[in-house]
Short mmCIF file of C-alpha atoms in Angstrom, two decimals:
data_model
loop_
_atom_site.label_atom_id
_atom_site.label_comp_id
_atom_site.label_asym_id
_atom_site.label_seq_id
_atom_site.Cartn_x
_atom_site.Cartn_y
_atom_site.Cartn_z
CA UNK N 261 -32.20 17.14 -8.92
CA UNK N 262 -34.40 19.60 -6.86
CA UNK N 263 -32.39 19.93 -3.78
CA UNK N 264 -34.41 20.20 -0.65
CA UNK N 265 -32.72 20.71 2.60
CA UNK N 266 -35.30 19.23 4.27
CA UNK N 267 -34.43 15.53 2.59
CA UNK N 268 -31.94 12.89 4.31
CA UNK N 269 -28.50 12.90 2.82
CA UNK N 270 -26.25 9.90 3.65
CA UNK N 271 -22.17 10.35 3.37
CA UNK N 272 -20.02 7.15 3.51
CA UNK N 273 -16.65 6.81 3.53
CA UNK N 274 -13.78 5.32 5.95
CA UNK N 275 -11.98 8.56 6.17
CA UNK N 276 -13.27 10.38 8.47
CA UNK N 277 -11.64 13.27 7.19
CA UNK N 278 -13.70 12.95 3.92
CA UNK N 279 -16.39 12.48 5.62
CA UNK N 280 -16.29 15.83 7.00
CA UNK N 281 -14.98 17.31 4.09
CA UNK N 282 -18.19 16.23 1.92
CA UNK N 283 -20.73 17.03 4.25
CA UNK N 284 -19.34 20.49 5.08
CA UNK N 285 -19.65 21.15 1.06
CA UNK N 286 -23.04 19.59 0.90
CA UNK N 287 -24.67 21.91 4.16
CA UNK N 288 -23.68 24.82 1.71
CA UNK N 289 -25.94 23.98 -1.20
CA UNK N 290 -28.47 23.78 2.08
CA UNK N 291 -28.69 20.29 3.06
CA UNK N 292 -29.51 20.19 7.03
CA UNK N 293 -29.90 16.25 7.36
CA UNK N 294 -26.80 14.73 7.08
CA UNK N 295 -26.01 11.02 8.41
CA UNK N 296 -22.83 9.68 7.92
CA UNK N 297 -21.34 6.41 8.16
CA UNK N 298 -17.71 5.04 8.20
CA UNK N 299 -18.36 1.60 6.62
CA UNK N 300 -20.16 0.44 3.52
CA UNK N 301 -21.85 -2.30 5.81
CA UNK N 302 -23.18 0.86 8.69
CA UNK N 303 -24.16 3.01 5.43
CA UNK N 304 -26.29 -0.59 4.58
CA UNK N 305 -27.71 -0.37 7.82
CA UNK N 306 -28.23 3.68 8.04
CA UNK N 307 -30.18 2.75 4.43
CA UNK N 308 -32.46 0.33 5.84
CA UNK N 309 -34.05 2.72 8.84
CA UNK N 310 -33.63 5.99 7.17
CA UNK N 311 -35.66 7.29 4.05
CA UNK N 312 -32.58 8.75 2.43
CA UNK N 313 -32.60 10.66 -0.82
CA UNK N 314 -29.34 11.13 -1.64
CA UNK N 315 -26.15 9.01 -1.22
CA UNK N 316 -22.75 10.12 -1.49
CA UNK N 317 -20.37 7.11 -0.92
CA UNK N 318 -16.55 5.92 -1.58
CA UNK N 319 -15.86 2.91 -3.22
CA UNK N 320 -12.91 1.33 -1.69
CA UNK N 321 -13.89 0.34 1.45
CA UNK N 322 -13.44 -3.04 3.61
CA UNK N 323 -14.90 -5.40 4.17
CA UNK N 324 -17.98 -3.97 1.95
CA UNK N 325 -17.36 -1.68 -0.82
CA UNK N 326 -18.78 1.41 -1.81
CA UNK N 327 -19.92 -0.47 -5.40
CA UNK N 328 -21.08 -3.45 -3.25
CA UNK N 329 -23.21 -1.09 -0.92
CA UNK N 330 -24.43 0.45 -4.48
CA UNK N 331 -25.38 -2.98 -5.67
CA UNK N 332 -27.17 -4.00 -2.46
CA UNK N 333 -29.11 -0.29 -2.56
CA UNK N 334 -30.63 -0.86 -5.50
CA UNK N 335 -31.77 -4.73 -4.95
CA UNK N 336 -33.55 -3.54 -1.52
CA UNK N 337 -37.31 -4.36 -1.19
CA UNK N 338 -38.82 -2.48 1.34
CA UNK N 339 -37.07 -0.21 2.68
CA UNK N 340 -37.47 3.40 3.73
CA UNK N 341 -35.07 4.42 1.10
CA UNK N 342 -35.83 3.81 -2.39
CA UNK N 343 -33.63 1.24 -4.25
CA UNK N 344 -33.53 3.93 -7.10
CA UNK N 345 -32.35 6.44 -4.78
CA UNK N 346 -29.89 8.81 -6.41
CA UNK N 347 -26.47 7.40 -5.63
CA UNK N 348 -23.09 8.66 -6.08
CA UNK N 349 -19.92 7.48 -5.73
CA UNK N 350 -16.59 9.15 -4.87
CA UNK N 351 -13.78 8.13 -5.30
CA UNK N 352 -10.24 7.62 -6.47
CA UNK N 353 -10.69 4.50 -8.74
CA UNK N 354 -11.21 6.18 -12.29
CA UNK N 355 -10.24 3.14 -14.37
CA UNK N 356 -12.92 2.46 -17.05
CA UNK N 357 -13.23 -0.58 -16.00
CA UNK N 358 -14.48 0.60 -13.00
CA UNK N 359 -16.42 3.25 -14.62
CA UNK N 360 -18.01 0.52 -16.65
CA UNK N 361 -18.72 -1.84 -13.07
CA UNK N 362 -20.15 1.34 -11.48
CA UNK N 363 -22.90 2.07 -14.40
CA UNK N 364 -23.51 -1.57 -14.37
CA UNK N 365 -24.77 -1.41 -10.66
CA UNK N 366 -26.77 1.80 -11.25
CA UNK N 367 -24.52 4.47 -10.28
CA UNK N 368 -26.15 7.74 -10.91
CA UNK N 369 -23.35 9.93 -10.61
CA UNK N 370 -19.39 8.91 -10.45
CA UNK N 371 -16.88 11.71 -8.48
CA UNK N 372 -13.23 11.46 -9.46
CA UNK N 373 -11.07 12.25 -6.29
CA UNK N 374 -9.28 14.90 -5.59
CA UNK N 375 -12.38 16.94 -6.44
CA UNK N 376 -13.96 20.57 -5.99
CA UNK N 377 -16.18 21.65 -4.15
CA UNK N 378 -18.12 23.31 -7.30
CA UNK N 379 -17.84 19.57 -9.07
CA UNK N 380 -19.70 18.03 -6.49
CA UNK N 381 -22.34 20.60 -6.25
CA UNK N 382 -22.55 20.48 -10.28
CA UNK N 383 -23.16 17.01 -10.14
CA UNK N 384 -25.86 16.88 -7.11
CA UNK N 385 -27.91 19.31 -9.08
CA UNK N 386 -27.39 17.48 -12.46
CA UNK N 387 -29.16 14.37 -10.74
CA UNK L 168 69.45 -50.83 -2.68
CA UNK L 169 68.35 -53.55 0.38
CA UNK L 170 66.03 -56.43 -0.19
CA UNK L 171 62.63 -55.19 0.83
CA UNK L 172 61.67 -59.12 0.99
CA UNK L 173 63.99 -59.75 4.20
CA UNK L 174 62.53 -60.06 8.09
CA UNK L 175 64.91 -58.89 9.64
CA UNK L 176 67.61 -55.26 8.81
CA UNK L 177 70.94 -54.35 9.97
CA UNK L 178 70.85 -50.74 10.97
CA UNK L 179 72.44 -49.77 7.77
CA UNK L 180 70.82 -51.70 5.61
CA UNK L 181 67.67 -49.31 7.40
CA UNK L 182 69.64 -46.26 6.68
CA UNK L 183 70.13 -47.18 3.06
CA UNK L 184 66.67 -48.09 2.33
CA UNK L 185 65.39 -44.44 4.35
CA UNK L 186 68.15 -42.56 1.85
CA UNK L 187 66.93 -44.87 -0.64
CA UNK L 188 63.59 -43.23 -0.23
CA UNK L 189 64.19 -39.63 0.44
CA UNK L 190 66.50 -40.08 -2.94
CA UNK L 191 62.97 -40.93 -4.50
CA UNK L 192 60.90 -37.96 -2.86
CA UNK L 193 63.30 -35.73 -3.71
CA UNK L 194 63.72 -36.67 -7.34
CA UNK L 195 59.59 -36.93 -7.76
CA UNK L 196 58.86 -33.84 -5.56
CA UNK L 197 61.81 -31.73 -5.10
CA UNK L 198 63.15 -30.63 -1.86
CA UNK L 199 60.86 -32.27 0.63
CA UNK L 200 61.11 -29.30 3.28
CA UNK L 201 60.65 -26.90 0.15
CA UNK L 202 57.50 -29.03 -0.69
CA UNK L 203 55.72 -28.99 3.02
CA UNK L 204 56.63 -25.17 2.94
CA UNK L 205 55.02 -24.93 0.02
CA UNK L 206 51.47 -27.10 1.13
CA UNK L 207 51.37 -24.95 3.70
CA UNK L 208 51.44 -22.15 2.41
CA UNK L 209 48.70 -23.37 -0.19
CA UNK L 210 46.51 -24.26 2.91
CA UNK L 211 47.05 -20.59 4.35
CA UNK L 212 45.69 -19.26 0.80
CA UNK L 213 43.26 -21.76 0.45
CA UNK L 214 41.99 -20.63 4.36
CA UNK L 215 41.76 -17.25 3.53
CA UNK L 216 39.64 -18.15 0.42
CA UNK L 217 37.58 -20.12 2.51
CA UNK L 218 36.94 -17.62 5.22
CA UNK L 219 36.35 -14.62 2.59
CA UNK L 220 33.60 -17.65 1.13
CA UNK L 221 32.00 -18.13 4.30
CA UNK L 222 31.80 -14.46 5.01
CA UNK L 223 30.17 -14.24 1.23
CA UNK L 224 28.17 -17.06 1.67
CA UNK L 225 26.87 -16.01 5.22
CA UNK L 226 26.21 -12.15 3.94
CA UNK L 227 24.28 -14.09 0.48
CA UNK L 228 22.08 -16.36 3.28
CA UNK L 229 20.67 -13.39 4.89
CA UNK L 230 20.10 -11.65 1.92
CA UNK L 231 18.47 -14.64 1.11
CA UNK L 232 16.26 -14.65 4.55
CA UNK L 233 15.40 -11.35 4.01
CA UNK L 234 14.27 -11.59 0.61
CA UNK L 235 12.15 -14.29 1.62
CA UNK L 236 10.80 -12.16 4.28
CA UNK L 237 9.88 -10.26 2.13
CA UNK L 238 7.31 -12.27 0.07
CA UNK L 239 6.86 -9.72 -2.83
CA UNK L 240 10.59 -10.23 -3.81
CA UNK L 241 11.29 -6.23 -3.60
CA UNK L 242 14.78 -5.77 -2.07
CA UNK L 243 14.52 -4.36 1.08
CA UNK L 244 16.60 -5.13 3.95
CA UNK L 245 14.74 -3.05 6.22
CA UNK L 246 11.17 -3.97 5.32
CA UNK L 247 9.33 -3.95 8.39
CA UNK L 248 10.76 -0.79 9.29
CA UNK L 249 10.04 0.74 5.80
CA UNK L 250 7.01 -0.36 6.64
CA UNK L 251 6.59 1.06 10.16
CA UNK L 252 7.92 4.43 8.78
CA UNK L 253 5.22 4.73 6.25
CA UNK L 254 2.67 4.03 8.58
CA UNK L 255 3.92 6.57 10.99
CA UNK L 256 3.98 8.94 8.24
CA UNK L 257 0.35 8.05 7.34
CA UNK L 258 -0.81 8.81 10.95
CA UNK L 259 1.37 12.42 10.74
CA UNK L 260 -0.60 12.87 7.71
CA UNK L 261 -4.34 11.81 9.61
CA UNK L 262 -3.74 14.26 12.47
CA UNK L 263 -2.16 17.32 11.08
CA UNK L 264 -5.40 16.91 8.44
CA UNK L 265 -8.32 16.41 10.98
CA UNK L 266 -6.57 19.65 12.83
CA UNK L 267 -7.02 21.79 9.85
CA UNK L 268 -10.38 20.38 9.15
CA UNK L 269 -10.85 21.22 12.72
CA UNK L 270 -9.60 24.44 12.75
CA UNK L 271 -11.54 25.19 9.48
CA UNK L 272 -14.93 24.40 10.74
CA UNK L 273 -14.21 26.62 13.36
CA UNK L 274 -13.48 29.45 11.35
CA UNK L 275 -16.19 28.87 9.24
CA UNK L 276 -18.93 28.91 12.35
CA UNK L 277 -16.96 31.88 13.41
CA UNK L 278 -17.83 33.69 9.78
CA UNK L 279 -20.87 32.79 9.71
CA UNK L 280 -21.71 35.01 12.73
CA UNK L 281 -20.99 38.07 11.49
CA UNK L 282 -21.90 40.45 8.83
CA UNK L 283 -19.34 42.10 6.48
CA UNK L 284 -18.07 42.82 3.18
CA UNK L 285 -15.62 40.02 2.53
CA UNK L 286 -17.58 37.16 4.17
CA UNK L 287 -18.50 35.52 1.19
CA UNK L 288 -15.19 35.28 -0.30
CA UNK L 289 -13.90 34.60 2.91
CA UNK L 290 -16.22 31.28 3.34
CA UNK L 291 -14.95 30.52 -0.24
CA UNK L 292 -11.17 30.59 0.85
CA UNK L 293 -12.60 27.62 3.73
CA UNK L 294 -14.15 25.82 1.27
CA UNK L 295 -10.71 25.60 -1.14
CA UNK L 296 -9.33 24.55 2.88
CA UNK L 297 -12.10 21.58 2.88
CA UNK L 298 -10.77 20.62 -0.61
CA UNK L 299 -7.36 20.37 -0.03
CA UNK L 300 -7.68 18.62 2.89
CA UNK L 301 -8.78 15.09 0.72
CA UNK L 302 -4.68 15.28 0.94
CA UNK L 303 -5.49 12.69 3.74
CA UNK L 304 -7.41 10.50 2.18
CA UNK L 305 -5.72 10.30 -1.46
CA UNK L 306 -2.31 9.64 0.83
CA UNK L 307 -3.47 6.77 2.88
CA UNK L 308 -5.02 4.88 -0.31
CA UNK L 309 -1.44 5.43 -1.98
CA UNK L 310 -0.04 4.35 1.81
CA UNK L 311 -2.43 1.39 1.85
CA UNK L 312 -1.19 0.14 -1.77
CA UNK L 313 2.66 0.40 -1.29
CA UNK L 314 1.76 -1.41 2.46
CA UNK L 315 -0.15 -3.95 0.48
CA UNK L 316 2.88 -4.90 -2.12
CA UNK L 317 5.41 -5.09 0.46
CA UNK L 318 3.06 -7.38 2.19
CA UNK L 319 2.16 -5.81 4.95
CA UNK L 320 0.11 -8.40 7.88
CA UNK L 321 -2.34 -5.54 8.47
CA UNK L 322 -3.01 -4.15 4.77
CA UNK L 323 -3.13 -7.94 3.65
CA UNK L 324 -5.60 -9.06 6.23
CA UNK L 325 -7.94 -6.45 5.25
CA UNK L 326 -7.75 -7.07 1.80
CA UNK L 327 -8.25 -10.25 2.05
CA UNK L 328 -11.76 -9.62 4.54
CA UNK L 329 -13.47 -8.37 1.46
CA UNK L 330 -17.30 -9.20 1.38
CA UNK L 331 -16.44 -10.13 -2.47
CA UNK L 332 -12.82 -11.14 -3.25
CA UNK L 333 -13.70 -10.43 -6.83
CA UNK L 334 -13.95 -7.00 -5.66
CA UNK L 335 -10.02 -6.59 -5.30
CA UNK L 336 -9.93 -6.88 -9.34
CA UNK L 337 -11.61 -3.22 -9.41
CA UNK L 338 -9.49 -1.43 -7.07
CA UNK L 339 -6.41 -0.05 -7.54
CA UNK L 340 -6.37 3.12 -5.75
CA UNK L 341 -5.17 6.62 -7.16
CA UNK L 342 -4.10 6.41 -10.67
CA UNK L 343 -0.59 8.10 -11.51
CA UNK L 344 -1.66 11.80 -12.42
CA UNK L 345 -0.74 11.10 -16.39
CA UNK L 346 -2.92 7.95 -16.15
CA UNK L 347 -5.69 8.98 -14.55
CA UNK L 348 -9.32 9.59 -16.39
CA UNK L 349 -10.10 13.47 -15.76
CA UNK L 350 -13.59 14.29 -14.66
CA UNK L 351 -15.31 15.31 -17.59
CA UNK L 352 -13.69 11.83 -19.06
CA UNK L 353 -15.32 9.99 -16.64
CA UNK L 354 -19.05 11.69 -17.58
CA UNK L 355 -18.53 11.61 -21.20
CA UNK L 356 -17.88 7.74 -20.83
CA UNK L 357 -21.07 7.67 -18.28
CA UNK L 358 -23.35 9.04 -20.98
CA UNK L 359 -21.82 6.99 -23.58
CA UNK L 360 -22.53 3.65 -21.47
#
């Protein structure tokens, strides 16, 4: 994936701390927009005003999950972002069972937490 | 022995028939004295049993109560302040993080303002910072979990909000380090799919 710092970059997760954490990494491969959201449902609604191009999100989340936000992204119609927007999930699940549910939905990219920085810049330009 | 048909006893004929039947305790049950001595004495054993019972049977009933307390069945006495405990640690965990995550944006701003020789390596050090700091997050999913099997109100409840219930099948939080899928597991399997 051509990264362009210009382009909208969406971070969701209920930690805040993570949060921070990934969007500090992601300003240093020179990404300027960054919206983030604590919830899957406000990353839902961030998604359907904002022409995002890249989402980084968690999975286990309540009450919407990071794979239900996934699964909602790419049945959109209409909205700014595109419901093949690359998407990405972080996270701590790493079950295949889970790996299986998250290529089901579309996932484009799947982060095993704890993680490095270098991993998740590897995998944003592998998109 | 005296007729026991008659209405009416002389007072020794009374006397008789009483000796009559003390001759007949005694002979059946020994010493009658001996004998009461001897109940009682049973009935001071038999209390004591019965008080160390009661004292078993009232320390089994609130085992009992706080097993089913406890809905999960784990044996913990002090549950809800196991419970309390963990959360407390949890929010330790939370603050002491966002400080450092705090503190390391600050550096990093602070780096980023100046020119010299080490900076880059420097900014890398902050970065490893960032990346140790998921500490807080990896913690309160493993917090969340053991909240959620000692059925915690809270952890439960939230659980429970899920926009699909089916959902709960596919999360388990943080695998055990030995059981966990590495990264380049996980992308091998991805391409594979």
């Amino acid at each position: 994936m051509k990264i362009n710092p210009l382009d909208f970059v969406l971070v969701v997760d209920d930690s805040a701390s993570m949060v921070r954490i990934v969007a500090n990494i992601i300003t240093k491969v020179g990404y300027k927009n960054i919206d983030t959201a604590n919830s899957g449902n406000e990353g839902l609604s961030l998604v359907r005003n904002t022409s995002y191009k890249l989402i980084l999100s968690d999975w286990n989340m309540e009450p919407m999950t990071g794979l239900q936000l996934l699964q909602s992204v790419r049945k959109m119609q209409g909205a700014p972002t595109a419901n093949d927007v690359p998407f990405v999930l972080i996270t701590a699940e790493s079950k295949p069972e889970n790996i299986i549910a998250a290529k089901q939905a579309g996932v484009s990219g799947y982060i095993v937490k704890p993680f490095t920085a270098e991993t998740l810049l590897e995998k944003i330009e592998g998109l | 022995m005296a007729d026991l048909e008659k209405e009416t006893y002389s007072k020794q004929e009374v006397q008789d028939l009483i000796r009559a039947e003390l001759k007949t305790v005694r002979t059946e049950y020994g010493d009658l004295k001996q004998q009461v001595n001897k109940l009682n004495d049973d009935i001071v054993i038999q209390k004591k049993d019965y008080d160390l019972l009661k004292l078993h049977m009232a320390r089994l009933a609130d085992h009992i109560e706080k097993r089913k307390m406890d809905g999960t069945g784990i044996g913990c006495p002090d549950r809800e302040e196991v419970m309390r405990e963990i959360k407390e640690v949890g929010r330790y965990i939370d603050k002491a993080i966002g400080a450092v995550i705090a503190r390391a944006e600050k550096m990093e701003k602070l780096v980023a303002g100046y020119v010299f020789s080490e900076k880059d390596r420097l900014l890398e050090e902050i970065t490893h910072i960032f990346e140790a700091c998921d500490v807080q997050d990896l913690t309160a999913q493993r917090i969340k979990k053991v909240l959620e099997l000692m059925g915690d109100q809270e952890a439960t409840a939230k659980k429970e909000a899920k926009v699909d219930p089916d959902s709960i099948l596919l999360e388990h939080g943080p695998q055990m380090p030995d059981e966990a899928m590495s990264q380049a597991e996980i992308d091998k399997m991805l391409k594979d799919l």
